[in-house]
């Protein structure tokens, strides 16, 4: 694909908390092409959600870098103009739909509010709300539009959240952990629904998750984050078949495969107020060498399969064996 819809370059987000500064996102870069699905994956606290919220400055943190949507720098435009992009061009499906739906208004009223904000002023808001509910497979949409959020199951609430995000017919849908609280059957239904919507509308999807199984099912490309940094990015097939970064390997190794028990990643994620020198992952890495422990976080090295990886083992020419050989690292 060559039609870049969103380009994020050197994005950083800092929060002042308790007299110290927490850098939750640190120099993140990636692109999203029109109509494709890019998954941002990593453990909790890796900076995935903050990265996505910073795209349209929804976060309270101090945001720096370059975020361009169809060439427009969203970090530089005035707040009034930015509102033209939120919802209508870039829409969000946030975590925990039960917390984003107002309990005192009917679902139809809440959808109508989004329609009034983002859609054509001449449209029949009630009819469009019912149509959106029908599109996300809510049974009896004309009747259920008059129900309140508490009258819907968790899976139905997630569908309503997706319907609300579609009110402005966005070009980019940012979906944050939409299947976390759902069982596997409902998870599959939500993923199929998103795929159908993407196919029908040619919508790009930026999908935040910690579930590598979901990534394998839906992604075109994947961005692996850890400690606010991008560890590896590239086509999902190449990343999953032959993971380049030790952290990516560790994430995949923590999945059950039916033949053996998953291997948990030892240690804990880094504190965003106190990042260690060198590679962010080195305190937990099985392949750490002296060069990993000092200096700045490694830069991104380009691989032949359209991938980039931030690991010192790729600094030399050719594909290294050190980061891939189980005996190649030092014990910590």
PDB file of N, CA, C and O in Angstrom, residues 35 51 67 125 142 165 211 276 283 295 306 317 325:
ATOM      1  N   UNK A  35      -7.435   2.016   4.557  1.00  0.00           N
ATOM      2  CA  UNK A  35      -8.075   0.717   4.427  1.00  0.00           C
ATOM      3  C   UNK A  35      -7.366  -0.435   5.122  1.00  0.00           C
ATOM      4  O   UNK A  35      -7.876  -1.551   5.103  1.00  0.00           O
ATOM      5  N   UNK A  51      -0.568   6.652  23.184  1.00  0.00           N
ATOM      6  CA  UNK A  51      -0.141   6.940  21.812  1.00  0.00           C
ATOM      7  C   UNK A  51      -1.338   7.266  20.933  1.00  0.00           C
ATOM      8  O   UNK A  51      -1.339   8.258  20.192  1.00  0.00           O
ATOM      9  N   UNK A  67       2.355  14.491  13.870  1.00  0.00           N
ATOM     10  CA  UNK A  67       1.239  13.603  13.555  1.00  0.00           C
ATOM     11  C   UNK A  67       0.503  14.198  12.366  1.00  0.00           C
ATOM     12  O   UNK A  67      -0.118  15.266  12.492  1.00  0.00           O
ATOM     13  N   UNK A 125     -31.983  12.032  12.095  1.00  0.00           N
ATOM     14  CA  UNK A 125     -31.101  11.483  13.123  1.00  0.00           C
ATOM     15  C   UNK A 125     -31.651  10.188  13.719  1.00  0.00           C
ATOM     16  O   UNK A 125     -30.892   9.244  13.960  1.00  0.00           O
ATOM     17  N   UNK A 142     -35.087  -0.597  15.974  1.00  0.00           N
ATOM     18  CA  UNK A 142     -36.032   0.488  16.192  1.00  0.00           C
ATOM     19  C   UNK A 142     -36.581   0.485  17.618  1.00  0.00           C
ATOM     20  O   UNK A 142     -36.889   1.538  18.183  1.00  0.00           O
ATOM     21  N   UNK A 165     -19.206   5.380  17.013  1.00  0.00           N
ATOM     22  CA  UNK A 165     -17.983   5.803  16.325  1.00  0.00           C
ATOM     23  C   UNK A 165     -18.194   5.927  14.824  1.00  0.00           C
ATOM     24  O   UNK A 165     -17.523   6.708  14.153  1.00  0.00           O
ATOM     25  N   UNK A 211      -3.432  -8.752  23.099  1.00  0.00           N
ATOM     26  CA  UNK A 211      -3.728 -10.136  22.711  1.00  0.00           C
ATOM     27  C   UNK A 211      -3.085 -10.451  21.365  1.00  0.00           C
ATOM     28  O   UNK A 211      -3.564 -10.028  20.309  1.00  0.00           O
ATOM     29  N   UNK A 276      15.601   3.055  32.713  1.00  0.00           N
ATOM     30  CA  UNK A 276      17.010   2.684  32.798  1.00  0.00           C
ATOM     31  C   UNK A 276      17.747   3.114  31.537  1.00  0.00           C
ATOM     32  O   UNK A 276      17.137   3.356  30.490  1.00  0.00           O
ATOM     33  N   UNK A 283      16.601  -5.125  31.217  1.00  0.00           N
ATOM     34  CA  UNK A 283      16.539  -5.809  32.510  1.00  0.00           C
ATOM     35  C   UNK A 283      15.775  -7.131  32.484  1.00  0.00           C
ATOM     36  O   UNK A 283      15.924  -7.958  33.387  1.00  0.00           O
ATOM     37  N   UNK A 295      24.016   3.928  27.439  1.00  0.00           N
ATOM     38  CA  UNK A 295      23.689   4.823  26.336  1.00  0.00           C
ATOM     39  C   UNK A 295      22.198   4.981  26.144  1.00  0.00           C
ATOM     40  O   UNK A 295      21.391   4.730  27.042  1.00  0.00           O
ATOM     41  N   UNK A 306      10.896  -5.578   5.099  1.00  0.00           N
ATOM     42  CA  UNK A 306      10.055  -4.416   5.354  1.00  0.00           C
ATOM     43  C   UNK A 306       9.751  -4.255   6.832  1.00  0.00           C
ATOM     44  O   UNK A 306       8.658  -3.844   7.224  1.00  0.00           O
ATOM     45  N   UNK A 317      26.097  -5.659   9.940  1.00  0.00           N
ATOM     46  CA  UNK A 317      25.488  -5.992   8.654  1.00  0.00           C
ATOM     47  C   UNK A 317      25.020  -7.444   8.633  1.00  0.00           C
ATOM     48  O   UNK A 317      25.694  -8.337   9.140  1.00  0.00           O
ATOM     49  N   UNK A 325      19.752 -16.674  19.085  1.00  0.00           N
ATOM     50  CA  UNK A 325      20.306 -17.874  19.672  1.00  0.00           C
ATOM     51  C   UNK A 325      20.039 -17.873  21.175  1.00  0.00           C
ATOM     52  O   UNK A 325      20.403 -16.932  21.881  1.00  0.00           O
TER      53      UNK A 325
END
